[in-house]
Coordinates of C-alpha atoms in Angstrom, one line a residue:
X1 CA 85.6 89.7 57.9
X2 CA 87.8 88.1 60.5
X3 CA 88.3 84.0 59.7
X4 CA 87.6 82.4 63.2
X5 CA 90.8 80.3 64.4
X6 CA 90.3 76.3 64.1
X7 CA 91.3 75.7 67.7
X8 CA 88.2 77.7 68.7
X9 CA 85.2 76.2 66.4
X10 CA 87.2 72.6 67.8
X11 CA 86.7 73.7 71.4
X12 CA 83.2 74.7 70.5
X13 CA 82.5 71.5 68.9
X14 CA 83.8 69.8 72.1
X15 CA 82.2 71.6 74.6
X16 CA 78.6 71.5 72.5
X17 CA 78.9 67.7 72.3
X18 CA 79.5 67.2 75.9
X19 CA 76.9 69.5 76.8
X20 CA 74.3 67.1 74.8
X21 CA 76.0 64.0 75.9
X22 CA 75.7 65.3 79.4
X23 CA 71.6 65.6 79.1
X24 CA 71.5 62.1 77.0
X25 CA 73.3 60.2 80.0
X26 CA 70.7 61.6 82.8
X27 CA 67.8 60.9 80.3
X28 CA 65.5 57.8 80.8
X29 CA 65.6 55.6 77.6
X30 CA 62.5 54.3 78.3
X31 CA 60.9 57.9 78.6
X32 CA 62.7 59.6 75.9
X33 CA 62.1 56.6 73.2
X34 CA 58.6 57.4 73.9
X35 CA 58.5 61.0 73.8
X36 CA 60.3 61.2 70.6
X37 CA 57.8 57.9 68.9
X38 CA 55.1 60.9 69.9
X39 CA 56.7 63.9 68.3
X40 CA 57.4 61.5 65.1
X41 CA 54.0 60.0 64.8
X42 CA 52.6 63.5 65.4
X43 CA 54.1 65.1 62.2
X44 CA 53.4 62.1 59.8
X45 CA 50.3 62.1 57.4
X46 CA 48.1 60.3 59.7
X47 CA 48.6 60.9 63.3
X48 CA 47.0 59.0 66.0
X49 CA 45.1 60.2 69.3
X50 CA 48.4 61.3 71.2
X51 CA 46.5 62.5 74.4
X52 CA 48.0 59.8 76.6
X53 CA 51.5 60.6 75.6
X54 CA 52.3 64.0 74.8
X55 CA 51.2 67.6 75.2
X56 CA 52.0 69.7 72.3
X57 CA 51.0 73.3 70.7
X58 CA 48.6 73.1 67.5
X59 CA 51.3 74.4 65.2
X60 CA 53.4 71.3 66.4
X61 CA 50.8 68.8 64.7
X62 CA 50.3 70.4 61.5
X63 CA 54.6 71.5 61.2
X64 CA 55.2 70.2 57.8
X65 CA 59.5 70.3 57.0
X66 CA 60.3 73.5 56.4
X67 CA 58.8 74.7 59.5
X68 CA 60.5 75.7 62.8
X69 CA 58.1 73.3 64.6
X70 CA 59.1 70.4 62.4
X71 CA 61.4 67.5 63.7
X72 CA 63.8 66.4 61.0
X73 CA 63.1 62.4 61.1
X74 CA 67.2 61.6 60.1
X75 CA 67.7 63.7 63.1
X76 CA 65.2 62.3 65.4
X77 CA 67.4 58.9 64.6
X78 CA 70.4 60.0 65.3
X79 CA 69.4 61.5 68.3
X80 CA 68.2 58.1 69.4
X81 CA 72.1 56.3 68.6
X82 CA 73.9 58.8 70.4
X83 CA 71.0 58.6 73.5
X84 CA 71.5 54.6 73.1
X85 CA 75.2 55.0 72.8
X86 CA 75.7 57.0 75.8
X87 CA 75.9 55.7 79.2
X88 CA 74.1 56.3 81.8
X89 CA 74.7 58.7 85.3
X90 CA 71.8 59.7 88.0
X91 CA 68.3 60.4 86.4
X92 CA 67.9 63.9 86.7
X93 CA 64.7 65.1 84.3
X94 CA 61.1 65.4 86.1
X95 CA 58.8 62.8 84.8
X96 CA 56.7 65.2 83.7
X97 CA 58.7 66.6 81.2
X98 CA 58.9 63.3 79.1
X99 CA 55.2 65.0 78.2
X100 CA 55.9 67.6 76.8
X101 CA 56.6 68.6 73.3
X102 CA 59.3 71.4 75.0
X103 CA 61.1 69.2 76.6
X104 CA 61.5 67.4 72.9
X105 CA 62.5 70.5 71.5
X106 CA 65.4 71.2 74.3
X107 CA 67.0 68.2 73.1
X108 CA 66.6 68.1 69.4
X109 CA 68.0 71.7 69.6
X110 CA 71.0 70.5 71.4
X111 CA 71.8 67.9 69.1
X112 CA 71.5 70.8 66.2
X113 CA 74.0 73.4 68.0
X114 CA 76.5 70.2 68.3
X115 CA 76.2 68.9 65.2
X116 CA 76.5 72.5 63.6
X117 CA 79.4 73.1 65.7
X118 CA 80.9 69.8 64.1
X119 CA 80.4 71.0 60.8
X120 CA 82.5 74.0 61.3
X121 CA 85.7 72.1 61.9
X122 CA 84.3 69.8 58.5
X123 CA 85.4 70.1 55.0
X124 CA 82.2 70.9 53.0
X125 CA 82.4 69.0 49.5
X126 CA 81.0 67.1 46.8
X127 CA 81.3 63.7 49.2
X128 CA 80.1 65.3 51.8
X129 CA 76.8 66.0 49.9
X130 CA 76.9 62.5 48.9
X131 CA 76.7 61.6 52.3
X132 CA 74.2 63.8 53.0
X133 CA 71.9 62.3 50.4
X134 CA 72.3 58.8 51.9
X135 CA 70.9 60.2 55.2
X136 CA 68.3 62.3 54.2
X137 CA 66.8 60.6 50.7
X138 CA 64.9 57.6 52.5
X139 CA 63.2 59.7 55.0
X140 CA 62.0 61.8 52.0
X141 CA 60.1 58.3 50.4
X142 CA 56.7 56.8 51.7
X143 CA 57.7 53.6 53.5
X144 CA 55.2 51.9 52.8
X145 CA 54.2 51.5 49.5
X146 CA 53.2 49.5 46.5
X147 CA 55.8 49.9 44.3
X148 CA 58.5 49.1 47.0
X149 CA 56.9 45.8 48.9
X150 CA 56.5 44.1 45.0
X151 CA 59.8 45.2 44.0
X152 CA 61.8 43.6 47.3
X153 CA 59.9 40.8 46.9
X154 CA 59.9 40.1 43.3
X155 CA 64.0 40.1 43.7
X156 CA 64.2 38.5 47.5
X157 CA 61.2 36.8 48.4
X158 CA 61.1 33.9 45.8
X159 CA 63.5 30.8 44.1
X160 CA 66.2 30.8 46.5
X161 CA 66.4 33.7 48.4
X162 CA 62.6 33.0 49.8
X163 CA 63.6 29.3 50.9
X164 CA 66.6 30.3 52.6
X165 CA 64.6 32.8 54.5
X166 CA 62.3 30.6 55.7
X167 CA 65.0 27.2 56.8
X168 CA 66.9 30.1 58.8
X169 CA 63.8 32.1 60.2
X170 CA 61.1 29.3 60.4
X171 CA 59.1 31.6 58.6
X172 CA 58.1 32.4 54.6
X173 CA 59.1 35.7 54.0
X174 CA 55.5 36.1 52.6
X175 CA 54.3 35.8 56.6
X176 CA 57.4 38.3 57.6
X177 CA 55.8 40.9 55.3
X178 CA 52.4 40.9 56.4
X179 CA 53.9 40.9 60.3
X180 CA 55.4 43.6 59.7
X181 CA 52.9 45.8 57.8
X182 CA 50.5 44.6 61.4
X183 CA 53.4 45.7 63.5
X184 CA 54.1 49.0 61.8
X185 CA 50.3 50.1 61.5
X186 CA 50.2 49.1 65.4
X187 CA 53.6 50.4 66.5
X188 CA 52.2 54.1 64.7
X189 CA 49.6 54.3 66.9
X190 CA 51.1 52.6 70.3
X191 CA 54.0 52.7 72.4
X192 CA 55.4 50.7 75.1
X193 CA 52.3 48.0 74.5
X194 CA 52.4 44.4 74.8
X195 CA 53.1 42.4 71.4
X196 CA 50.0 42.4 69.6
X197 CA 47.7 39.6 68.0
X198 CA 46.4 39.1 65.2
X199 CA 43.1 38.7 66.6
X200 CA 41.1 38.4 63.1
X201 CA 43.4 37.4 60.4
X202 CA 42.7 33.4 61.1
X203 CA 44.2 32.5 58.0
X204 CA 47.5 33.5 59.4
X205 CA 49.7 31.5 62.0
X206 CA 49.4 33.1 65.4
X207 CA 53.6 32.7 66.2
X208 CA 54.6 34.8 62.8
X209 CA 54.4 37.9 65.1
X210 CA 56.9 36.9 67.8
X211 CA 58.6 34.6 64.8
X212 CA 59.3 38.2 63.3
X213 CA 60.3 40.1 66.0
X214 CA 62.9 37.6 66.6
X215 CA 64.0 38.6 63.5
X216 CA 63.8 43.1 64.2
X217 CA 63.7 43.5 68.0
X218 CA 66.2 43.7 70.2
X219 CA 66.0 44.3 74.3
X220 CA 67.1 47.5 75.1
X221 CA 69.8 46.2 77.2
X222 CA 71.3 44.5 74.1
X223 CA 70.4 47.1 71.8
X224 CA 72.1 49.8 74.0
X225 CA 75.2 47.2 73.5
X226 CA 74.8 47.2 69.7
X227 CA 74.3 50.8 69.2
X228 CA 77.6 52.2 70.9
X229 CA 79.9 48.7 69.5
X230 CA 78.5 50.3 66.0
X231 CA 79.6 53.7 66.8
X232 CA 82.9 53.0 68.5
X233 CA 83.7 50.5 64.8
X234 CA 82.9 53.6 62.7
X235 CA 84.3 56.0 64.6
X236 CA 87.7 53.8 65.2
X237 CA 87.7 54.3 61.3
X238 CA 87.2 58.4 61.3
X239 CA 86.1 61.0 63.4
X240 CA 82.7 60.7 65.0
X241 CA 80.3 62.5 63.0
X242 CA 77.1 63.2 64.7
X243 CA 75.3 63.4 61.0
X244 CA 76.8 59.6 60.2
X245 CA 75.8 57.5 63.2
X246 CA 75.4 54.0 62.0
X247 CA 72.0 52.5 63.1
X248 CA 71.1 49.5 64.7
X249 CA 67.4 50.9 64.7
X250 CA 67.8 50.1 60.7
X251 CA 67.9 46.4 61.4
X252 CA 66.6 46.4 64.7
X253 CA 63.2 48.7 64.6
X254 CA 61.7 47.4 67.3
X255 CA 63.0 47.7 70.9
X256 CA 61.7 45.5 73.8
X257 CA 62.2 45.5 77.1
X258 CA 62.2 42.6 79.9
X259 CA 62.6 45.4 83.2
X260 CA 59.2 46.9 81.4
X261 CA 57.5 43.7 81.1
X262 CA 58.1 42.4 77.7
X263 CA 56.4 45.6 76.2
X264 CA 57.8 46.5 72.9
X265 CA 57.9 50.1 71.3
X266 CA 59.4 51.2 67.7
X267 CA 60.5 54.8 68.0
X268 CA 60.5 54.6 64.5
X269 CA 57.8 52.6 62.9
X270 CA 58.7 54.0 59.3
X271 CA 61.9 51.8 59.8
X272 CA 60.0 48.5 60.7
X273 CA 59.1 49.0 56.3
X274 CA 62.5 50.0 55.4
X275 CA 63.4 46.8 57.5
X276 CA 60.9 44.6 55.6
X277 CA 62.1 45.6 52.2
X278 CA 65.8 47.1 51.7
X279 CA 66.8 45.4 54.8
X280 CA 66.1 41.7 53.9
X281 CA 69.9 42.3 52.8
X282 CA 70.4 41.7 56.7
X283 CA 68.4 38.3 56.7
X284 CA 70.6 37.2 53.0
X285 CA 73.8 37.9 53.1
X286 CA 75.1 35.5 54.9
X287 CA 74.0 33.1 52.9
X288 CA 75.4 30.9 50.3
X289 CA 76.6 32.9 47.2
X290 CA 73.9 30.8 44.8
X291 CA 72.0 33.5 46.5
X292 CA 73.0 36.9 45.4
X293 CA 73.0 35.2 41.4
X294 CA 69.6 34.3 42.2
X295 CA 68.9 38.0 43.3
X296 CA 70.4 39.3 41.1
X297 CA 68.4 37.7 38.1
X298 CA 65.0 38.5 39.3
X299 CA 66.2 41.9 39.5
X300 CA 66.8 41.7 36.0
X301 CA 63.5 40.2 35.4
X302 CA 62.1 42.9 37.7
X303 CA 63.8 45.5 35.2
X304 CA 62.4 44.1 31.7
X305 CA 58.9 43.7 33.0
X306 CA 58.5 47.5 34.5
X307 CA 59.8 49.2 31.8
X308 CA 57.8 47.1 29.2
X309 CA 54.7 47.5 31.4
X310 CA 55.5 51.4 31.9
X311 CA 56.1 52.2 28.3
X312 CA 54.3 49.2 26.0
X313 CA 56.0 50.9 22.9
X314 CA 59.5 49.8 24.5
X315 CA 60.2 45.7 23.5
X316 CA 63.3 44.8 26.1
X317 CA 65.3 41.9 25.8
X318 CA 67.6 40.2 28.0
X319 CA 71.2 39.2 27.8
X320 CA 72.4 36.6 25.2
X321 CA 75.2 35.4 23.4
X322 CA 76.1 35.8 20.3
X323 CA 79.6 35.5 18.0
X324 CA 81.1 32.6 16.9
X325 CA 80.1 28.9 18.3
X326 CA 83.6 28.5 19.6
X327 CA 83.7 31.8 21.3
X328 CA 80.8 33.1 22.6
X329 CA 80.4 36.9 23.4
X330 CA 77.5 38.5 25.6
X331 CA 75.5 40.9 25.6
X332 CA 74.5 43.6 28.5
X333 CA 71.9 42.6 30.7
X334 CA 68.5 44.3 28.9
X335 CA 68.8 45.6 25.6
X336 CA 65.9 48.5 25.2
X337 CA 64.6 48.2 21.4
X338 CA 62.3 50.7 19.7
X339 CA 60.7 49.7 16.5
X340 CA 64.3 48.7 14.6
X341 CA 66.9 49.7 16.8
X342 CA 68.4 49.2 20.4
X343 CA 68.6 53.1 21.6
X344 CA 68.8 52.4 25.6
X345 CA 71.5 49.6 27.1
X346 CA 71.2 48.8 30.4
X347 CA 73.9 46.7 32.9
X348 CA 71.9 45.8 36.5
X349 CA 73.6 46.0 39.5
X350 CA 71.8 44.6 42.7
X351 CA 75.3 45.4 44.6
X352 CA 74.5 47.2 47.5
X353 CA 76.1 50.1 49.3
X354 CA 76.8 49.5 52.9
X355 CA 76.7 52.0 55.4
X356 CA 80.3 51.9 55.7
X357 CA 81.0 53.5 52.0
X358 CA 78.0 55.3 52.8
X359 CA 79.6 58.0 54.7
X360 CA 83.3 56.6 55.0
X361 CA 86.0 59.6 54.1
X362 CA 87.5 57.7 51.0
X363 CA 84.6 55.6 49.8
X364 CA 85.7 54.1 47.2
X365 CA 89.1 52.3 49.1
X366 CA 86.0 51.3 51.9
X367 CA 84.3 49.5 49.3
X368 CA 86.5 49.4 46.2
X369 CA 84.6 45.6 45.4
X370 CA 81.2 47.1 45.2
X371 CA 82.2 50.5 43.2
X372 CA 84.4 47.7 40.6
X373 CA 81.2 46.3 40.2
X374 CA 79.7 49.7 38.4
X375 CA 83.2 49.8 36.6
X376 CA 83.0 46.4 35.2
X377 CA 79.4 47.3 34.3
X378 CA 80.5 50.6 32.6
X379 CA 83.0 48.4 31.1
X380 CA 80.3 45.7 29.4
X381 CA 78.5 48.7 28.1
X382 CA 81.4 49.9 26.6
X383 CA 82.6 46.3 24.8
X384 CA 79.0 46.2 23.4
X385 CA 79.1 49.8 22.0
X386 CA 82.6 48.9 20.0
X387 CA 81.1 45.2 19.1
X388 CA 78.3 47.3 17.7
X389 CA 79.8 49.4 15.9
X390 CA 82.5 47.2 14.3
X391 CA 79.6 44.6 13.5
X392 CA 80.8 41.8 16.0
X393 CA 77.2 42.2 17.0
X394 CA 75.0 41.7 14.2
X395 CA 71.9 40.2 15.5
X396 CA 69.8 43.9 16.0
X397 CA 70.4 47.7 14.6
X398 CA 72.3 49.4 17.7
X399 CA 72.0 53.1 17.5
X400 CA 75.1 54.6 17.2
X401 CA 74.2 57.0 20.1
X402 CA 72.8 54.4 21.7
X403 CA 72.6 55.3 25.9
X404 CA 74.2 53.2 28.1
X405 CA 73.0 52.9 31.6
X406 CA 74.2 51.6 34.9
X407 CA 70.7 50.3 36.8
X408 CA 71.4 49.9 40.7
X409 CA 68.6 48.1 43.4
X410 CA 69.2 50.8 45.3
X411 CA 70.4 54.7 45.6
X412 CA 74.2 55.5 45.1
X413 CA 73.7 59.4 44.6
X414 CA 76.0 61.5 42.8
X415 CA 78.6 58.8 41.4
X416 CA 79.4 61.4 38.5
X417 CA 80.9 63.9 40.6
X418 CA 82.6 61.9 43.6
X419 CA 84.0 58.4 42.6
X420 CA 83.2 58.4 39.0
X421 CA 87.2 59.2 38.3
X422 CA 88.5 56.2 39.8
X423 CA 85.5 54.1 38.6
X424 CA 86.3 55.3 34.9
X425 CA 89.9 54.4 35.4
X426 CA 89.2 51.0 36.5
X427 CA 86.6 50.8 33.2
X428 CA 89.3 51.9 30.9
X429 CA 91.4 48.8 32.1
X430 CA 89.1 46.3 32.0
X431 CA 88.4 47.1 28.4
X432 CA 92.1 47.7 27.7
X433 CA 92.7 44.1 26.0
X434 CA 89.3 44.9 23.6
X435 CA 90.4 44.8 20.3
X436 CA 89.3 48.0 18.2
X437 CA 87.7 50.1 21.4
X438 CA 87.6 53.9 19.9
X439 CA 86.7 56.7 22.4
X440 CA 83.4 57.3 21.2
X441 CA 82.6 53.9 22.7
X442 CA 83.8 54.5 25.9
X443 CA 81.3 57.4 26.5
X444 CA 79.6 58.7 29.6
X445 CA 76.5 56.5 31.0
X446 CA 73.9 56.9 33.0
X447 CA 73.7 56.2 36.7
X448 CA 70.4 55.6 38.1
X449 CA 68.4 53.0 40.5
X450 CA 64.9 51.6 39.8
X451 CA 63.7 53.5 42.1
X452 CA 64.7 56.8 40.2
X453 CA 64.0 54.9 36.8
X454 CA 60.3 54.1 37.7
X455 CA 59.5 57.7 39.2
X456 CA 60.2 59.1 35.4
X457 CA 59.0 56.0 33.5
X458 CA 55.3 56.5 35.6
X459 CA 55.6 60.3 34.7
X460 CA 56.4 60.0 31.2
X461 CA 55.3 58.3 27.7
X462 CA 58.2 56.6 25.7
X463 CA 59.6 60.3 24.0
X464 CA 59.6 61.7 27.0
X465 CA 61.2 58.8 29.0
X466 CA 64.1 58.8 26.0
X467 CA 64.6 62.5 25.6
X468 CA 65.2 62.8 29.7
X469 CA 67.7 59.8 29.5
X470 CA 69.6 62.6 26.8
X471 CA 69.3 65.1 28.5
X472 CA 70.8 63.6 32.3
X473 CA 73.9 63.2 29.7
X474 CA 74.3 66.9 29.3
X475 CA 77.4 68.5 31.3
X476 CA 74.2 70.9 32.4
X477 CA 72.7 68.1 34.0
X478 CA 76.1 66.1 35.5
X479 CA 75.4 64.8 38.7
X480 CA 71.7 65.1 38.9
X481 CA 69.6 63.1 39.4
X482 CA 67.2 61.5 36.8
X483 CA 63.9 62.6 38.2
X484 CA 65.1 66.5 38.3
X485 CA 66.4 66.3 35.1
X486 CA 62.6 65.2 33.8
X487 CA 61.0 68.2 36.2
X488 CA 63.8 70.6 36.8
X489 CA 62.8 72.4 40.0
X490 CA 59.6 70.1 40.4
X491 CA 58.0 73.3 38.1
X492 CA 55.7 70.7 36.3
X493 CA 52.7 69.0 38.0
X494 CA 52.8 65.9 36.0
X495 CA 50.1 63.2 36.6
X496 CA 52.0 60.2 37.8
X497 CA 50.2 56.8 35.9
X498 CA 49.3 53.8 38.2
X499 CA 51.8 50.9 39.4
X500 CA 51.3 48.2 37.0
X501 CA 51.4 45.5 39.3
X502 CA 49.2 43.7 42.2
X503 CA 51.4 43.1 45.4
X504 CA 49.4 39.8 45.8
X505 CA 51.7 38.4 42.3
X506 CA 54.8 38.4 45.2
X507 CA 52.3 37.8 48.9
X508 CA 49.8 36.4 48.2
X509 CA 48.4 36.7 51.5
X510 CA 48.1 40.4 50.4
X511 CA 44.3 40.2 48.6
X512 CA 42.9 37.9 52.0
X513 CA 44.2 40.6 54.7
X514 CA 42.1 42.9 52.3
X515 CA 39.0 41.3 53.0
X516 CA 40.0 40.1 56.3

């Protein structure tokens, strides 16, 4: 087989991405955010009466991914940055065609042939199917659902973090959740509307609506702004990658527009729920540091009480000192006991990944603070292991095979074969001035978020849960993730136990809209 010459997949790749940037700059915003809202709402579990906005063939509605019908969402969004990026020339698409499912299909298919063309001239490797885990994982999750409203607002919306929300906003972040469950259940089923009411829910301030989309919409205008300042930063950093566009529809959901009379549409209302939960980050982090501390021990909180509630058999203690009065040592953060002995030992990291060492070429020197977070955690796991074993820690049995694990808020992906070198390096100095640290305490961990942790705890009974946690430490199973190490393949249809908690512990307000 003849290897293609580099200079010609690169002109390829040009000529591909001006062919697509030359549709997107005679395309109407207004029309195209609207006719891609339909083909997303059309292929989601519930899918409202689209006969207003878009004409489409049966097999469209009922394309499931997989099929050739099927509109890949994390494309769908990057086709909206680079259509909000671009600027504009002289209309030049029949209004018509903003209709039709076709017309849809024209430019999703253009944004595939460019992006494939890009990927030719792109070194395929482990990083690069970290990145592609970032994009793609989220889109795979139900947005909105139990287990993720309680958890984001067990850890941000109380103590601290819930009253700075509210001095900065003039809103609780209890009222921002329920406005934005209302404004994603209406935005599925409505496009280009004016801002809703509550109408009913009396027991709610009117204002919270238009209090929260102060907070998630932008005009389009300013949004159009935003989106290509975005773009231009990361791509002043590294090539423009089509795959990688940063998104301002992540913390800005909902678009306005004041030449359309005010009326709002979000082209993605799964986002307005990734917005309300992950994306309170936005709302806290410029705040004072007292906050992240304050985060950062509900999350640890968060931790103990789900795994006891998961697996009752499991006791779970959090960190303490111990050692001599004058000289206090500490333990790890949770300290997993069954019957006599501490077998699991857990550090909890609420640092979060921004979308900058997301998909950044060297993603550890983009964020080398955030990964030296996991390496000092690494490190603290490894301190305990040698206090345990040379008796320094005396207060419980430690198993000498005892798993350590590093527990993130959210989803890193595949630290063991991308950044785990230089994050071992940096957790092999920290521990360098430990007295009597032997290599079998500096062994491999686990790296997993709560999000991965709960999906095996609420398919699993307490053997099962610790002979997976084994298992991900076999060089089989480097790199995977803990959920396919407990199903390999997804070949077992395992019966997945209830959440163990009421969202109305963390919103109240949850219980009245219920009856409402």
């Amino acid at each position: 087989m003849v290897a293609v010459p580099l200079n010609m997949h690169k002109r390829k790749c040009a000529k591909t991405r001006n062919e697509l940037l030359n549709v997107l700059s005679q395309c109407s915003d207004v029309q195209t955010l609207q006719l891609l809202w339909a083909v997303n709402v059309l292929q989601s579990d519930m899918p409202p009466n689209l006969s207003r906005y878009l004409k489409y063939p049966p097999s469209a509605a009922k394309a499931k991914i997989g099929d050739k019908a099927f509109a890949l969402k994390w494309e769908i969004e990057s086709l909206l940055l680079l259509m909000l990026s671009t600027p504009k020339t002289t209309p030049n698409v029949i209004p018509a065609r903003y209709f039709e499912f076709d017309m849809a299909c024209i430019l999703m298919n253009l944004f595939k042939k460019a992006e494939e063309a890009e990927n030719k001239i792109r070194v395929i490797d482990v990083t690069e199917m970290q990145r592609y885990a970032h994009r793609q994982f989220l889109w795979q999750r139900n947005f909105l659902q139990n287990e993720r409203l309680y958890r984001y607002y067990y850890v941000y919306g109380q103590g601290e973090c819930a009253a700075y929300f509210k001095e900065k906003n003039g809103l609780s972040v209890e009222e921002f959740a329920i406005a934005c469950v209302g404004l994603f259940l209406w935005a599925h089923g409505n496009a280009w509307e004016h801002v809703p009411h509550l109408g009913e829910f009396k027991m709610l301030r009117q204002e919270i609506i238009h209090l929260a989309l102060k907070i998630i919409s932008r005009d389009l205008v300013d949004l159009r702004n935003d989106t290509a300042q975005r773009i231009h930063n990361a791509a002043s950093k590294s090539s423009s990658k089509l795959s990688y566009l940063p998104s301002s529809l992540r913390q800005y959901p909902v678009i306005s527009s004041s030449a359309n009379g005010g009326r709002i549409i979000a082209p993605l209302p799964q986002l307005i729920m990734l917005r309300a939960t992950s994306g309170l980050y936005y709302d806290l982090v410029e705040g004072p540091q007292a906050l992240t501390a304050d985060a950062n021990d509900r999350f640890e909180q968060y931790c103990k009480k789900l795994i006891e509630a998961r697996c009752p058999r499991f006791v779970v203690s959090r960190e303490k000192p111990f050692g001599p009065k004058k000289a206090k040592l500490w333990t790890p953060d949770l300290l997993l006991s069954d019957g006599p002995e501490i077998k699991v030992v857990f550090e909890c990291k609420a640092t979060k990944l921004t979308y900058e060492a997301q998909y950044a070429d060297n993603q550890y020197a983009e964020a080398t603070k955030a990964f030296d977070q996991i390496a000092k955690g690494m490190s603290q796991l490894w301190k305990f292991f040698s206090r345990a074993r040379q008796g320094t820690y005396a207060e419980d049995k430690v198993r000498s095979d005892a798993i350590g694990v590093i527990l993130t808020m959210d989803n890193w992906f595949h630290l063991e074969g991308t950044q785990l070198p230089a994050i071992r390096k940096k957790a092999e100095e920290l521990v360098a001035d430990e007295p009597g640290v032997l290599l079998q305490d500096m062994r491999d961990v686990i790296f997993c978020s709560i999000e991965e942790l709960d999906d095996v705890l609420a398919v699993s009974d307490e053997d099962e849960f610790l002979d997976t946690l084994r298992r991900q430490l076999l060089p089989q199973h480097r790199g995977w993730q803990l959920p396919s190490v407990r199903n390999p393949g997804w070949e077992k249809v395992l019966e997945r136990k209830g959440y163990p908690f009421e969202i109305s512990e963390v919103i109240p307000l949850w219980d009245e809209l219920g009856r409402a």
